[in-house]
Short mmCIF file of C-alpha atoms (C1' of nucleotides) in Angstrom, two decimals:
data_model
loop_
_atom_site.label_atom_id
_atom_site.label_comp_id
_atom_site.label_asym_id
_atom_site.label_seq_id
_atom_site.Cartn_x
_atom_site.Cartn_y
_atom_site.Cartn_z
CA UNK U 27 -7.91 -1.00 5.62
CA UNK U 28 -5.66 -3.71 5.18
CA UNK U 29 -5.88 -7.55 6.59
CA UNK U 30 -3.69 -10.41 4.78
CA UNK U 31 -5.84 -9.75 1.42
CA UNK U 32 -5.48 -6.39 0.91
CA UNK U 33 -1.55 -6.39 2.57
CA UNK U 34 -1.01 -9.59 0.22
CA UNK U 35 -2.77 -7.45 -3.29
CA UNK U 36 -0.78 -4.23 -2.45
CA UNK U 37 2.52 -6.50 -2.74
CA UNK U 38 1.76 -7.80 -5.73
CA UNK U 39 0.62 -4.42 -7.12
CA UNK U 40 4.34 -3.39 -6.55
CA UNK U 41 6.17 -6.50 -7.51
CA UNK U 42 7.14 -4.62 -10.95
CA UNK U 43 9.95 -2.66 -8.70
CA UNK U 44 12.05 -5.71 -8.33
CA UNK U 45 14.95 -4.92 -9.82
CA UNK U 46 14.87 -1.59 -9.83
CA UNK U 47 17.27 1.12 -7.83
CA UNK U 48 16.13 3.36 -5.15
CA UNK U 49 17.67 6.93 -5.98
CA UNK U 50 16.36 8.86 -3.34
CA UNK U 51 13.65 8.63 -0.59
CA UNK U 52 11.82 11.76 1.32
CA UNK U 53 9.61 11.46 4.65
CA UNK U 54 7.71 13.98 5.67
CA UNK U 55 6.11 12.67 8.88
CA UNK U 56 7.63 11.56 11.99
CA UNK U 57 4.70 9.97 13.59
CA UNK U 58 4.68 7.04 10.85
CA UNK U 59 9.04 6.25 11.34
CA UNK U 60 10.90 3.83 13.21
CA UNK U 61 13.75 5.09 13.15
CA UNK U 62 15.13 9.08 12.16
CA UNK U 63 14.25 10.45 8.56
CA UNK U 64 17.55 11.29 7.36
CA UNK U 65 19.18 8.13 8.65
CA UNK U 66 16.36 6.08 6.63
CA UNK U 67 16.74 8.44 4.08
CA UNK U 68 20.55 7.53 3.84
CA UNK U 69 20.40 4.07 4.37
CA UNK U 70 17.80 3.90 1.49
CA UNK U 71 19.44 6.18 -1.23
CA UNK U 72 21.27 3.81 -3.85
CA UNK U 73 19.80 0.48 -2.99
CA UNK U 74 18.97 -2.35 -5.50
CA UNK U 75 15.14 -3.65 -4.73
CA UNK U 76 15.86 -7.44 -4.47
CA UNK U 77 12.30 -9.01 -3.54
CA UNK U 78 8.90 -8.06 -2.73
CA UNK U 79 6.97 -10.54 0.03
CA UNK U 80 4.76 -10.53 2.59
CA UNK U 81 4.84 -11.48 6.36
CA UNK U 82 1.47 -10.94 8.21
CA UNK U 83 0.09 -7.63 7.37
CA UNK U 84 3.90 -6.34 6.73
CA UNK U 85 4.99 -5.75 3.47
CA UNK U 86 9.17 -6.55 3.50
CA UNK U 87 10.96 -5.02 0.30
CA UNK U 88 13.87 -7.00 0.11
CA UNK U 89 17.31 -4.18 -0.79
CA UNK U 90 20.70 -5.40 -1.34
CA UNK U 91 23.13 -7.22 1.90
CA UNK U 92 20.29 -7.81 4.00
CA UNK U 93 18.35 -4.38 4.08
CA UNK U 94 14.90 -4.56 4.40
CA UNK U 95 12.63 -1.63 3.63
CA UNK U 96 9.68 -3.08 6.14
CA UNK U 97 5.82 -1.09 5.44
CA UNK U 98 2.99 -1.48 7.83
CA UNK U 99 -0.25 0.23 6.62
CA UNK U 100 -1.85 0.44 9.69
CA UNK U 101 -5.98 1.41 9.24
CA UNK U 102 -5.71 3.57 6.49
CA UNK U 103 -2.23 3.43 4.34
CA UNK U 104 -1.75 3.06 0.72
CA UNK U 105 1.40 2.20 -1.39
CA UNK U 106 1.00 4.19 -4.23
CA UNK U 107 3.03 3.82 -7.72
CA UNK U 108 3.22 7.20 -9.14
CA UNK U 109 0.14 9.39 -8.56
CA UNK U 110 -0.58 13.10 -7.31
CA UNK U 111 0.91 14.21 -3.69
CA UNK U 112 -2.06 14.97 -1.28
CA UNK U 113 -1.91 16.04 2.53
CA UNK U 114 -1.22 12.58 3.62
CA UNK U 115 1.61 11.61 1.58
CA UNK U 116 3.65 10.98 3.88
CA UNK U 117 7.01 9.42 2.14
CA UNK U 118 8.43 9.89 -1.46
CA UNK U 119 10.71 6.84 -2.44
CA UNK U 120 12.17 8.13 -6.26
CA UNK U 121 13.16 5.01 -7.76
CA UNK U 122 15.77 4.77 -11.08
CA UNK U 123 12.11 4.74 -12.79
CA UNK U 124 9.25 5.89 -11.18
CA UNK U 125 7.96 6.55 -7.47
CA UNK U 126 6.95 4.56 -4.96
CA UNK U 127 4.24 6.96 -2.62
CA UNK U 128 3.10 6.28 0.91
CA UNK U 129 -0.29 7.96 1.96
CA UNK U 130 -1.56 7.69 5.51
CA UNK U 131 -4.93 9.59 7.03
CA UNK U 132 -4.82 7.64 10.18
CA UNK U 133 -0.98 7.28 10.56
CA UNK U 134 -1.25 4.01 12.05
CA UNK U 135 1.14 3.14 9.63
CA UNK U 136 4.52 2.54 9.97
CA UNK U 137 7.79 2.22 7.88
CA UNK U 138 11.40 1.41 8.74
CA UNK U 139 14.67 0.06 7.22
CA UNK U 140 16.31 -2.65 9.12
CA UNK U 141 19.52 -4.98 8.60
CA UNK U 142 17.22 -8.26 8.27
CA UNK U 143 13.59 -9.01 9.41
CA UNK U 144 12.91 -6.28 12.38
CA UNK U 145 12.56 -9.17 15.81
CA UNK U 146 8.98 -7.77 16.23
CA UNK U 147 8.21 -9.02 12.34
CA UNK U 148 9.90 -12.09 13.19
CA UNK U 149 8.23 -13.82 15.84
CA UNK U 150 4.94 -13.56 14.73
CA UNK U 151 2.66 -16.55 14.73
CA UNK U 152 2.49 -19.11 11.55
CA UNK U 153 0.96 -18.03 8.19
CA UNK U 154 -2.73 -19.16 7.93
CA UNK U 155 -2.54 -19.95 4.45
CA UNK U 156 0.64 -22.48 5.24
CA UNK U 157 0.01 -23.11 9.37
CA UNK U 158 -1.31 -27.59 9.35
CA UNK U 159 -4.33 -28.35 11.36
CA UNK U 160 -2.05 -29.77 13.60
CA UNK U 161 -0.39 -27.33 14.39
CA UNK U 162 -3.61 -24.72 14.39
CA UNK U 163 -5.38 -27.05 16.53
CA UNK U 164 -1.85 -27.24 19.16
CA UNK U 165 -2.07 -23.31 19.36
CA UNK U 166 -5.16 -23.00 20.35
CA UNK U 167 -5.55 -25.78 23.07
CA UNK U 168 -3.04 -23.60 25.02
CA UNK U 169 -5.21 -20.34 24.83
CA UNK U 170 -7.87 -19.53 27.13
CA UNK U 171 -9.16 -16.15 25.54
CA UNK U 172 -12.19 -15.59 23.59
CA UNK U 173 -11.72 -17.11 19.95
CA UNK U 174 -11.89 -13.80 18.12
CA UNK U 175 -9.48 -12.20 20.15
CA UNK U 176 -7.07 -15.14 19.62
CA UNK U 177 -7.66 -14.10 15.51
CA UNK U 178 -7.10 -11.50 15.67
CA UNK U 179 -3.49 -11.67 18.28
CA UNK U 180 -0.78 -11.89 15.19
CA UNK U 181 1.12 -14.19 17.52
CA UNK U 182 -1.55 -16.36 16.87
CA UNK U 183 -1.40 -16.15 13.17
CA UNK U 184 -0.12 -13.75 10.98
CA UNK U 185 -2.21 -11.41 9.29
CA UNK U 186 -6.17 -11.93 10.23
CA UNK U 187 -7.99 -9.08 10.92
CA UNK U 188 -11.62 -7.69 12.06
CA UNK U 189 -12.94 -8.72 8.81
CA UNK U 190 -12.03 -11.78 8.25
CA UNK U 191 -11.92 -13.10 11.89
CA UNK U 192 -15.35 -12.61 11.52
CA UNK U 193 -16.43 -13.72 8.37
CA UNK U 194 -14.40 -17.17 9.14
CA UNK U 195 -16.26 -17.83 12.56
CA UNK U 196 -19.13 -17.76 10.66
CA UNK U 197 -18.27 -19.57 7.69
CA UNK U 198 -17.09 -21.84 10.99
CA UNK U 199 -20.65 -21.51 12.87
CA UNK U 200 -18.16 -20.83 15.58
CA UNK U 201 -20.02 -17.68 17.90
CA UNK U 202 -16.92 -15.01 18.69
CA UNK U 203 -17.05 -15.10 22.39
CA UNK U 204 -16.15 -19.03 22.33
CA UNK U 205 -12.82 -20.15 24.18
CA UNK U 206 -10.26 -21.46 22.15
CA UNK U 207 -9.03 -24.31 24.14
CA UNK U 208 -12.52 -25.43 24.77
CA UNK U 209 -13.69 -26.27 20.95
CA UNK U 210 -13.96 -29.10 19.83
CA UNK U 211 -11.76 -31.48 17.53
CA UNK U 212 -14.95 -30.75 14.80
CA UNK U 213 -14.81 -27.09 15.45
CA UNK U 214 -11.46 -26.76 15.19
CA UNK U 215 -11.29 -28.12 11.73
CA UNK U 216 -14.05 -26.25 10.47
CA UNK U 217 -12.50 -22.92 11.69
CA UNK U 218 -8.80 -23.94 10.06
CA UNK U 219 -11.33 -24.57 6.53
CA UNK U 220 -13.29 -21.53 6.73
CA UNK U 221 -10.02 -19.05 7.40
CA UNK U 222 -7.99 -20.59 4.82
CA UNK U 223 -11.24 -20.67 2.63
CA UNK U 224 -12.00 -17.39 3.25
CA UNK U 225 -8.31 -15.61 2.71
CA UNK U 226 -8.26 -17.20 -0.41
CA UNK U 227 -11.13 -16.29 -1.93
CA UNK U 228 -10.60 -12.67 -0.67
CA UNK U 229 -7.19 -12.22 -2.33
CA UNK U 230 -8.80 -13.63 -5.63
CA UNK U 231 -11.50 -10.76 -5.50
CA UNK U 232 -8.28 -8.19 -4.83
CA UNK U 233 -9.47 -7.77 -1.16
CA UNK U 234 -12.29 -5.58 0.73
CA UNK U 235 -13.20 -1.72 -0.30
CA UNK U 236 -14.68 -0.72 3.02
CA UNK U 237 -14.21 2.99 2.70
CA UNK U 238 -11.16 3.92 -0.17
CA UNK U 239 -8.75 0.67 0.24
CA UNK U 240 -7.19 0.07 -3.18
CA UNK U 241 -3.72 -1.37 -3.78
CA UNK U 242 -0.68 0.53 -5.51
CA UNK U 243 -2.04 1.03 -9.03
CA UNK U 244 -5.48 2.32 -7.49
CA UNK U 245 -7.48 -0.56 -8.35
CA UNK U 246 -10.19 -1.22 -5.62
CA UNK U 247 -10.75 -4.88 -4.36
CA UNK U 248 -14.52 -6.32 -4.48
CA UNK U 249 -14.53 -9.27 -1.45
CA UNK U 250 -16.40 -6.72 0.13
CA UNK U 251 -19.97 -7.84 -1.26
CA UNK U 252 -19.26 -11.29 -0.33
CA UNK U 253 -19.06 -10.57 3.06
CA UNK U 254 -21.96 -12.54 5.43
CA UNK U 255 -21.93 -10.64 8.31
CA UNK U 256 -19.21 -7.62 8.34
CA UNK U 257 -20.57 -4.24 8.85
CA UNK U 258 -24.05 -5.94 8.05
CA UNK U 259 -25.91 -5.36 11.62
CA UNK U 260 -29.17 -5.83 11.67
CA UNK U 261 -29.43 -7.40 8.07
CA UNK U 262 -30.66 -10.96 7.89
CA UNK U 263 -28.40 -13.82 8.02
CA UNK U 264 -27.91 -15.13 4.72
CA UNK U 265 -28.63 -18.84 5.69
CA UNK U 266 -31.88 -18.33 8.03
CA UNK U 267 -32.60 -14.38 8.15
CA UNK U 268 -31.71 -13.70 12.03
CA UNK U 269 -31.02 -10.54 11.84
CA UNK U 270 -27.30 -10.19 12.13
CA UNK U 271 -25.86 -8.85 15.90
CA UNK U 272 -23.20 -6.77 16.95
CA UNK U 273 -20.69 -6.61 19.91
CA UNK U 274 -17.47 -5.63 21.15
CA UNK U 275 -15.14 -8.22 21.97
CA UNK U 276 -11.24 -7.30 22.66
CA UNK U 277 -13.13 -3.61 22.20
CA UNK U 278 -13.27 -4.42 17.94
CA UNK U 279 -16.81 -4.63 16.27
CA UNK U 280 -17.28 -8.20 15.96
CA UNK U 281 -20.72 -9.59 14.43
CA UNK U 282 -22.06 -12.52 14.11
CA UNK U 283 -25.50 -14.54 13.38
CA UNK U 284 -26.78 -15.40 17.28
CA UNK U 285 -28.83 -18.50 15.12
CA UNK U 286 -26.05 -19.77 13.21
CA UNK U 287 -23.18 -19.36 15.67
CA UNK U 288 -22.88 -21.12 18.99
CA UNK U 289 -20.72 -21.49 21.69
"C1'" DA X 9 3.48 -15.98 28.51
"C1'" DT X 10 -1.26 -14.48 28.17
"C1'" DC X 11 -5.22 -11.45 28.77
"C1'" DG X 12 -8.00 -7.36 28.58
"C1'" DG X 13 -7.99 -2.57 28.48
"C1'" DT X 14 -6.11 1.92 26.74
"C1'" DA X 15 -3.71 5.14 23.63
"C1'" DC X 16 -2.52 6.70 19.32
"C1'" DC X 17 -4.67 9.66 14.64
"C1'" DT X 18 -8.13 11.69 11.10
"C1'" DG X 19 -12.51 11.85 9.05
"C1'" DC X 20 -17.21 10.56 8.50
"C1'" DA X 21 -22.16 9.72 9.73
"C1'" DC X 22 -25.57 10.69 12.82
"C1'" DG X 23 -28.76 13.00 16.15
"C1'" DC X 24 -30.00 17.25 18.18
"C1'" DT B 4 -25.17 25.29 10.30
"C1'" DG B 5 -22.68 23.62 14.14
"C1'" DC B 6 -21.53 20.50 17.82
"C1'" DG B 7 -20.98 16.32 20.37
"C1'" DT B 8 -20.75 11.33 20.00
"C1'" DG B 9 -19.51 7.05 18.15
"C1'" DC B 10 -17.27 4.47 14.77
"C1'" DA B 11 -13.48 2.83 11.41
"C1'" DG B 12 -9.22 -2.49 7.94
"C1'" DG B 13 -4.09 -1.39 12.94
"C1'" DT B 14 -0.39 -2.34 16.81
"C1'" DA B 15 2.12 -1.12 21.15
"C1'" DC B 16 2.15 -0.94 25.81
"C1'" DC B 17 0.43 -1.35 30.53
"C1'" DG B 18 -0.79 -3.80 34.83
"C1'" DA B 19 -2.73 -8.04 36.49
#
DNA sequence: ATCGGTACCTGCACGC
DNA sequence: TGCGTGCAGGTACCGA
């Protein structure tokens, strides 16, 4: 499910923890840990919830001296507040009022507690709601790769996804399989104004609901019907009816208007 | 360091 | 109805 939007509306959705004490925490799955259950469990149990924030498509809960309580939702996770258990709950985090659930179908997800930011959350690339077009423009004059792919690397920036590396090419008129270090000055900019652009109105509409994406209080996001040319293959282009294509490109579905977006 | 490909999971839609 | 195939918001890891 979740791309910066979503990841950046499920924080928010939980930001009425802050303050509150963890009492107890329960996983249930393996797969989804870094690190052992009962170690997480016991490093967990009795911690103040300090801060709430966002870092990429991580979501860092902030715990007293340093802890961090890092979530990753993968494809398909979901922070719940409160709510029924189902077959893919897969952690149970009791707090001094109320409970914080993690569900994941896909397990993608992942979860771990860590003295400061984990070194793989740390170095990744600049935010793209905060990264100049200076600096964007820099990064990408040293990468040959296709421009999509370089969205969608989180070295690269932090947090873009399938979704909205495509919808910003096209808001861009940028076609997917372009090289980075070969677009132009022009392009450049119009590609740092469409992502920003497009981010921003996404979190404002609370994200995309492709399939069951909602954030922790269940509440579904509606960018998804102002998508141009996600998941719509074969539709016509919203500025001159080509029918919209798709292709694989770093092996993710990745479409784009052939009319509207060249190399 | 960067690039492109693969693996990891479950569930759904589709064609036969 | 059942079965095989392809597809889905993700990252980690591999060899080149």
């Amino acid at each position: 499910m979740p791309e910066l939007p979503e990841v950046e509306t499920v924080a928010r959705s939980i930001a009425g923890i802050v303050g509150r004490r963890i009492v107890s925490a329960e996983f249930t799955c393996l797969r989804i840990l870094r690190g052992k259950p009962d170690r997480m469990s016991a490093d967990l149990a009795g911690r103040r919830i300090r801060g709430i924030r966002r870092r990429g498509k991580f979501i860092v809960i902030d715990l007293d001296k340093g802890h961090c309580f890092v979530v990753h939702l993968g494809m398909t996770g979901k922070l719940l507040l409160g709510g029924t258990r189902s077959r893919h709950t897969h952690a149970i985090v009791n707090l001094d009022r109320g409970v914080l659930l993690f569900e994941d179908q896909r397990q993608f997800g992942r979860l771990e507690v860590s003295q400061g930011l984990p070194a793989r959350v740390e170095k990744l690339g600049p935010e793209p709601l905060e990264v100049t077009i200076a600096e964007f423009a820099a990064r990408l004059k040293r990468r040959s790769a296709r421009i999509k792919a370089i969205l969608l690397d989180q070295h690269f920036v932090r947090g873009m996804g399938n979704i909205y590396a495509d919808e910003a090419l096209f808001r861009a008129g940028i076609h997917p399989l372009a090289i980075g270090a070969r677009l132009r000055p022009e392009r450049v900019k119009r590609l740092h104004r469409a992502m920003v652009e497009v981010l921003t109105q996404a979190i404002e509409k609370g994200g995309s609901s492709i399939s069951d994406y909602v954030d922790a209080e269940g509440r579904r996001g509606f960018f998804q019907f102002e998508h141009r040319v996600y998941q719509r293959t074969g539709d016509p282009c919203v500025t001159c009816g080509s029918p919209i294509r798709r292709i694989l490109v770093a092996q993710r579905g990745t479409h784009f208007c052939p009319k509207c977006q060249r190399r």
